[in-house]
Amino acid sequence: MRLLFLGDLLGRTGREAVIKEMPRLKGELAADFVVVNGENAAGGFGITDKIAKSLYEVGVDAITTGNHVWDQRELMGSIDADPRLLRPANFPVGTPGKGTRVFQLADGRRIVVINVMCRLFMDPLDDPFACLDRELAGRQLGSNTAAILVDVHGEATSEKMALGHYLDGRVSLVVGTHSHVPTADAQILNKGTAYLTDAGMCGDYDSVIGMQKEAAIHRFVRKTPGERLTPAEGEATVCGVFVETDDATGLAKRVAPIRVGGRLQPAWPD
Amino acid sequence: MRLLFLGDLLGRTGREAVIKEMPRLKGELAADFVVVNGENAAGGFGITDKIAKSLYEVGVDAITTGNHVWDQRELMGSIDADPRLLRPANFPVGTPGKGTRVFQLADGRRIVVINVMCRLFMDPLDDPFACLDRELAGRQLGSNTAAILVDVHGEATSEKMALGHYLDGRVSLVVGTHSHVPTADAQILNKGTAYLTDAGMCGDYDSVIGMQKEAAIHRFVRKTPGERLTPAEGEATVCGVFVETDDATGLAKRVAPIRVGGRLQPAWPD
Amino acid sequence: MRLLFLGDLLGRTGREAVIKEMPRLKGELAADFVVVNGENAAGGFGITDKIAKSLYEVGVDAITTGNHVWDQRELMGSIDADPRLLRPANFPVGTPGKGTRVFQLADGRRIVVINVMCRLFMDPLDDPFACLDRELAGRQLGSNTAAILVDVHGEATSEKMALGHYLDGRVSLVVGTHSHVPTADAQILNKGTAYLTDAGMCGDYDSVIGMQKEAAIHRFVRKTPGERLTPAEGEATVCGVFVETDDATGLAKRVAPIRVGGRLQPAWPD
Amino acid sequence: MRLLFLGDLLGRTGREAVIKEMPRLKGELAADFVVVNGENAAGGFGITDKIAKSLYEVGVDAITTGNHVWDQRELMGSIDADPRLLRPANFPVGTPGKGTRVFQLADGRRIVVINVMCRLFMDPLDDPFACLDRELAGRQLGSNTAAILVDVHGEATSEKMALGHYLDGRVSLVVGTHSHVPTADAQILNKGTAYLTDAGMCGDYDSVIGMQKEAAIHRFVRKTPGERLTPAEGEATVCGVFVETDDATGLAKRVAPIRVGGRLQPAWPD
Ligand SMILES: [Fe+2]
Ligand SMILES: [Fe+2]
Ligand SMILES: [Fe+2]
Ligand SMILES: [Fe+2]
Ligand SMILES: [Fe+2]
Ligand SMILES: [Fe+2]
Ligand SMILES: [Fe+2]
Ligand SMILES: [Fe+2]
């Protein structure tokens, strides 16, 4: 199985880059399944049904989110109707939407996508480790499930690495989001799980994590209310990770970073 | 000027890898000046004079640190006697050591190294932005100073990116440390400063930010006191960044990530 | 029912004051049941079986704790054998000890004590609100349970007040601990639950939250490792709250702060 | 000198209670000087010139603030024109307003008011301890200055107590604000400074720190965006502290909590 995961789409420039590059990405990588993190797709804050639809139309199969999931409040009313759009699994019981979604390819292979929030330096939520144990119960990688992708949305590198090792051998890919900067530590862990601490954003890297620099610097330096944060509008770098799994086991045979366009050094599987 | 910066050396495996690779790194890169972050060099916690000396012996020119600088308390008594070893500049007035050090090459060129702590999700300290304005006062890149390297030791990608843009055009390199994971966003900012959000650690990446996995995972999952955190002991990846500056301006002409050995995908300037 | 709750016992001076005052407190208040928070009883850090025993001997009926519960690690091995000593209920599944304990008076009346951790500005844990719903399931105040005391161990006044109102009408008393400073907001909430944001410590108030001033101030001012924090040793003020409930409903008829000895202004029910 | 300090005025109910009670408070206490914290006076968020004026009219002499000072942005433009309205002193250089203001009574006695922000669990700012040393330089309590009041606006009891002892003997009163709950630890420290960890808010205590309960509880429990936080509108308790100083030294002879009206147990100097 060939899997493509792209990090937090940031605003118009991020969406446009992903929409433009998706046919080529999906084609050249012969990707069977594509996941993107969409928590910043709508002007940097949340996502709408309309934006989700525009991503499905170009070949995105699933959309994960994170702490910004409800920034566009309308989503609380519509997320249950969209089986491809996830919110973090360790939100309180009763939260709209689901944190785990099961997908079936035309050839019958089943793919599970799970989205969890980390907790270190973030809003208090229930334990993502215990949550993942529950979400994975009964899912046998390589038998009843062809591939499992887990988006760990978090701040601290330590927590993401701990989650990677905790899931090693049980899922196909553990990939971090939220920091908006791609990390260069893609590797296959000891028991076969592909891992990357952060996919990086699909956005303009002439910015402060995708937002215009002046307003963002003002916040750090002046400590007075300044302009609203708005997305930087330069050309986006599409950032993510490509994983090829062994269909017999669901584990990773290959993992490689993806970086296309914009200011960052390009990366593509050999 | 050709500059090499390596991220947080983590324990014995990190030191040994840096000591082993330094002659070749310095030679093949024809580096004029080498800085390493040493805050985790002593068993993961702090650094000693003896370790600093072993690094100078293989060609390290300056050592920066961070929040772990005093983990080996003896350093508080000796740091003032070592003009090559820095602690963050925005520590309280009266703290032993200095956060800015000036170096002179044999050919007379002057190099300034500055070390600051970020604040987001970290211990409260004085403003690193204002601190950097003070530390940079009177230093004219390209005239009285050939190169300026700034190690921004911090957790949040947003704060590091904001510091990069804040210093753009005023220094040669802004490089982050502390996250222990290399980022893949090396770039030359608009006004000529080389930038990388995090250099990554020089340590074993089969770990949780350099520490043995079991004890680290225990802390997240069990919330009971477990074993002490100790460095993972597998082969280290030496991680950092190489910058070539224009001697006329002190600004960057080229920036490239460095990754050598261990588990991570290798990186080397073209 | 007449209930007495005392806040975090801090070190030797806190223990000695409680042990000395307990006969008189229990006698003059005609208290049916006494709970103390013991998380700092052993030199400021944790509690031992021996200390717990010394408190039971003078009439303490139950001991709650908090984030410091495991500072004396031996307790992890012995807490399950002590049905009067609680750890927070929202610790991970599999943690030794229990967060809810049921007690029976000689006259057959049943009392429930629950201990939870808040999360704001504290270590990440599972949701105390949802946890309390589970712990309270099936417990009918005024029918199968005569009184329910809840120790909410937390930093933020907002979270403690929110927990108070969340439990209003369902328990007899919600009392905060952890800040080590008594609050002056004792009240009976609208549906009959007695509430106090923080009971305050039983410790020396010529201190920084019970610890010797010099070392504590050093930490704030110098940001270098200084002396260990050790308990201040002046005379303790015994701080807590007295509640009288209506046996027909289990709800509060009266709530009053208790402050005895040491430096603080004394308080005693009218 | 007889000093009255009242904690965070919360919204209309807080303002109205303070305005109504001020004549009696000032009269019966024979207060020479009155300070109130006004950071939540305007609907819970910030303060306006108009509100400040309404407070001066009933006898308030100075208004301190805190982290909410700029919630009504217009204040940034007008604060410099109001010599009675303070913002925290440890805001960045260049921030509008001042953190220290000097007042002169009709009889010529000079009073200094200082406002600082704490840092633990709060937004990063420069060190309040070092800031206070600077603000106090040249001010001799009992000689060139009759009284010095310091409002330490902060979350953590430990930091406020550390500040109290740090200033002991140098100022007349150290009083905390921000927690919105009055503490019951009013005392005169060893070297003569009056101290209270938190003055408490002037607001409706049938609330979550002054805000309506439902919306506040929703935030803790649901983790989805809910209604805006708005002030609870029940009768406010006016909370604060009264201090009598020795004119020869400027140090405290007496300190007593003040609680008038609303739900909390009343307090008044003997
Ligand atoms: Fe994001
Ligand atoms: Fe996020
Ligand atoms: Fe480090
Ligand atoms: Fe660090
Ligand atoms: Fe405590
Ligand atoms: Fe505690
Ligand atoms: Fe406030
Ligand atoms: Fe505040």
mmCIF file of N, CA, C and O in Angstrom, chain C residues 42-70:
data_model
loop_
_atom_site.group_PDB
_atom_site.id
_atom_site.type_symbol
_atom_site.label_atom_id
_atom_site.label_comp_id
_atom_site.label_asym_id
_atom_site.label_seq_id
_atom_site.Cartn_x
_atom_site.Cartn_y
_atom_site.Cartn_z
ATOM 1 N N ALA C 42 5.233 14.515 54.683
ATOM 2 C CA ALA C 42 6.580 13.977 54.928
ATOM 3 C C ALA C 42 7.640 14.959 54.411
ATOM 4 O O ALA C 42 8.061 14.878 53.258
ATOM 5 N N GLY C 43 8.038 15.878 55.250
ATOM 6 C CA GLY C 43 9.078 16.837 54.860
ATOM 7 C C GLY C 43 8.678 17.696 53.670
ATOM 8 O O GLY C 43 9.519 18.200 52.941
ATOM 9 N N GLY C 44 7.376 17.835 53.466
ATOM 10 C CA GLY C 44 6.889 18.646 52.363
ATOM 11 C C GLY C 44 6.595 17.837 51.105
ATOM 12 O O GLY C 44 5.931 18.330 50.192
ATOM 13 N N PHE C 45 7.047 16.588 51.093
ATOM 14 C CA PHE C 45 6.936 15.800 49.861
ATOM 15 C C PHE C 45 6.356 14.419 50.134
ATOM 16 O O PHE C 45 7.068 13.502 50.535
ATOM 17 N N GLY C 46 5.071 14.271 49.912
ATOM 18 C CA GLY C 46 4.442 12.965 50.057
ATOM 19 C C GLY C 46 4.106 12.625 51.491
ATOM 20 O O GLY C 46 4.121 13.483 52.398
ATOM 21 N N ILE C 47 3.793 11.367 51.682
ATOM 22 C CA ILE C 47 3.374 10.881 52.999
ATOM 23 C C ILE C 47 3.831 9.429 53.131
ATOM 24 O O ILE C 47 3.996 8.742 52.122
ATOM 25 N N THR C 48 4.055 9.005 54.363
ATOM 26 C CA THR C 48 4.441 7.609 54.607
ATOM 27 C C THR C 48 3.339 6.923 55.407
ATOM 28 O O THR C 48 2.506 7.572 56.041
ATOM 29 N N ASP C 49 3.382 5.586 55.426
ATOM 30 C CA ASP C 49 2.435 4.817 56.234
ATOM 31 C C ASP C 49 2.514 5.219 57.696
ATOM 32 O O ASP C 49 1.498 5.314 58.383
ATOM 33 N N LYS C 50 3.742 5.454 58.137
ATOM 34 C CA LYS C 50 3.937 5.781 59.554
ATOM 35 C C LYS C 50 3.254 7.105 59.906
ATOM 36 O O LYS C 50 2.598 7.229 60.945
ATOM 37 N N ILE C 51 3.395 8.063 59.020
ATOM 38 C CA ILE C 51 2.740 9.351 59.262
ATOM 39 C C ILE C 51 1.222 9.194 59.205
ATOM 40 O O ILE C 51 0.493 9.731 60.048
ATOM 41 N N ALA C 52 0.749 8.447 58.228
ATOM 42 C CA ALA C 52 -0.699 8.221 58.122
ATOM 43 C C ALA C 52 -1.212 7.609 59.426
ATOM 44 O O ALA C 52 -2.230 8.038 59.985
ATOM 45 N N LYS C 53 -0.477 6.611 59.913
ATOM 46 C CA LYS C 53 -0.886 5.945 61.163
ATOM 47 C C LYS C 53 -0.963 6.950 62.314
ATOM 48 O O LYS C 53 -1.912 6.925 63.115
ATOM 49 N N SER C 54 0.018 7.840 62.393
ATOM 50 C CA SER C 54 0.029 8.820 63.494
ATOM 51 C C SER C 54 -1.169 9.758 63.409
ATOM 52 O O SER C 54 -1.621 10.296 64.424
ATOM 53 N N LEU C 55 -1.663 9.963 62.227
ATOM 54 C CA LEU C 55 -2.846 10.815 62.066
ATOM 55 C C LEU C 55 -4.123 10.055 62.408
ATOM 56 O O LEU C 55 -5.025 10.592 63.059
ATOM 57 N N TYR C 56 -4.208 8.798 61.991
ATOM 58 C CA TYR C 56 -5.389 8.001 62.360
ATOM 59 C C TYR C 56 -5.491 7.916 63.890
ATOM 60 O O TYR C 56 -6.586 7.953 64.458
ATOM 61 N N GLU C 57 -4.345 7.789 64.539
ATOM 62 C CA GLU C 57 -4.347 7.602 66.000
ATOM 63 C C GLU C 57 -4.968 8.773 66.755
ATOM 64 O O GLU C 57 -5.505 8.587 67.841
ATOM 65 N N VAL C 58 -4.872 9.973 66.172
ATOM 66 C CA VAL C 58 -5.465 11.121 66.886
ATOM 67 C C VAL C 58 -6.864 11.440 66.375
ATOM 68 O O VAL C 58 -7.440 12.452 66.765
ATOM 69 N N GLY C 59 -7.396 10.590 65.505
ATOM 70 C CA GLY C 59 -8.792 10.781 65.147
ATOM 71 C C GLY C 59 -9.063 11.180 63.707
ATOM 72 O O GLY C 59 -10.218 11.431 63.342
ATOM 73 N N VAL C 60 -8.033 11.246 62.886
ATOM 74 C CA VAL C 60 -8.279 11.491 61.473
ATOM 75 C C VAL C 60 -8.927 10.241 60.878
ATOM 76 O O VAL C 60 -8.487 9.124 61.138
ATOM 77 N N ASP C 61 -9.988 10.444 60.080
ATOM 78 C CA ASP C 61 -10.706 9.305 59.522
ATOM 79 C C ASP C 61 -10.275 8.975 58.101
ATOM 80 O O ASP C 61 -10.374 7.824 57.668
ATOM 81 N N ALA C 62 -9.849 9.990 57.349
ATOM 82 C CA ALA C 62 -9.462 9.743 55.953
ATOM 83 C C ALA C 62 -8.396 10.763 55.571
ATOM 84 O O ALA C 62 -8.378 11.888 56.079
ATOM 85 N N ILE C 63 -7.513 10.356 54.650
ATOM 86 C CA ILE C 63 -6.447 11.240 54.181
ATOM 87 C C ILE C 63 -6.508 11.315 52.659
ATOM 88 O O ILE C 63 -6.438 10.284 51.985
ATOM 89 N N THR C 64 -6.649 12.529 52.148
ATOM 90 C CA THR C 64 -6.568 12.722 50.697
ATOM 91 C C THR C 64 -5.157 13.188 50.345
ATOM 92 O O THR C 64 -4.369 13.537 51.218
ATOM 93 N N THR C 65 -4.881 13.233 49.052
ATOM 94 C CA THR C 65 -3.534 13.634 48.621
ATOM 95 C C THR C 65 -3.654 14.495 47.357
ATOM 96 O O THR C 65 -4.607 15.239 47.208
ATOM 97 N N GLY C 66 -2.666 14.380 46.478
ATOM 98 C CA GLY C 66 -2.655 15.208 45.274
ATOM 99 C C GLY C 66 -1.443 14.885 44.423
ATOM 100 O O GLY C 66 -0.964 13.751 44.418
ATOM 101 N N ASN C 67 -0.933 15.885 43.729
ATOM 102 C CA ASN C 67 0.182 15.655 42.808
ATOM 103 C C ASN C 67 1.448 15.144 43.497
ATOM 104 O O ASN C 67 2.287 14.514 42.869
ATOM 105 N N HIS C 68 1.583 15.390 44.809
ATOM 106 C CA HIS C 68 2.781 14.927 45.523
ATOM 107 C C HIS C 68 2.623 13.528 46.113
ATOM 108 O O HIS C 68 3.502 13.085 46.864
ATOM 109 N N VAL C 69 1.537 12.839 45.803
ATOM 110 C CA VAL C 69 1.229 11.581 46.495
ATOM 111 C C VAL C 69 2.365 10.566 46.448
ATOM 112 O O VAL C 69 2.604 9.841 47.410
ATOM 113 N N TRP C 70 3.096 10.511 45.341
ATOM 114 C CA TRP C 70 4.138 9.461 45.206
ATOM 115 C C TRP C 70 5.532 9.972 45.521
ATOM 116 O O TRP C 70 6.514 9.307 45.208
#
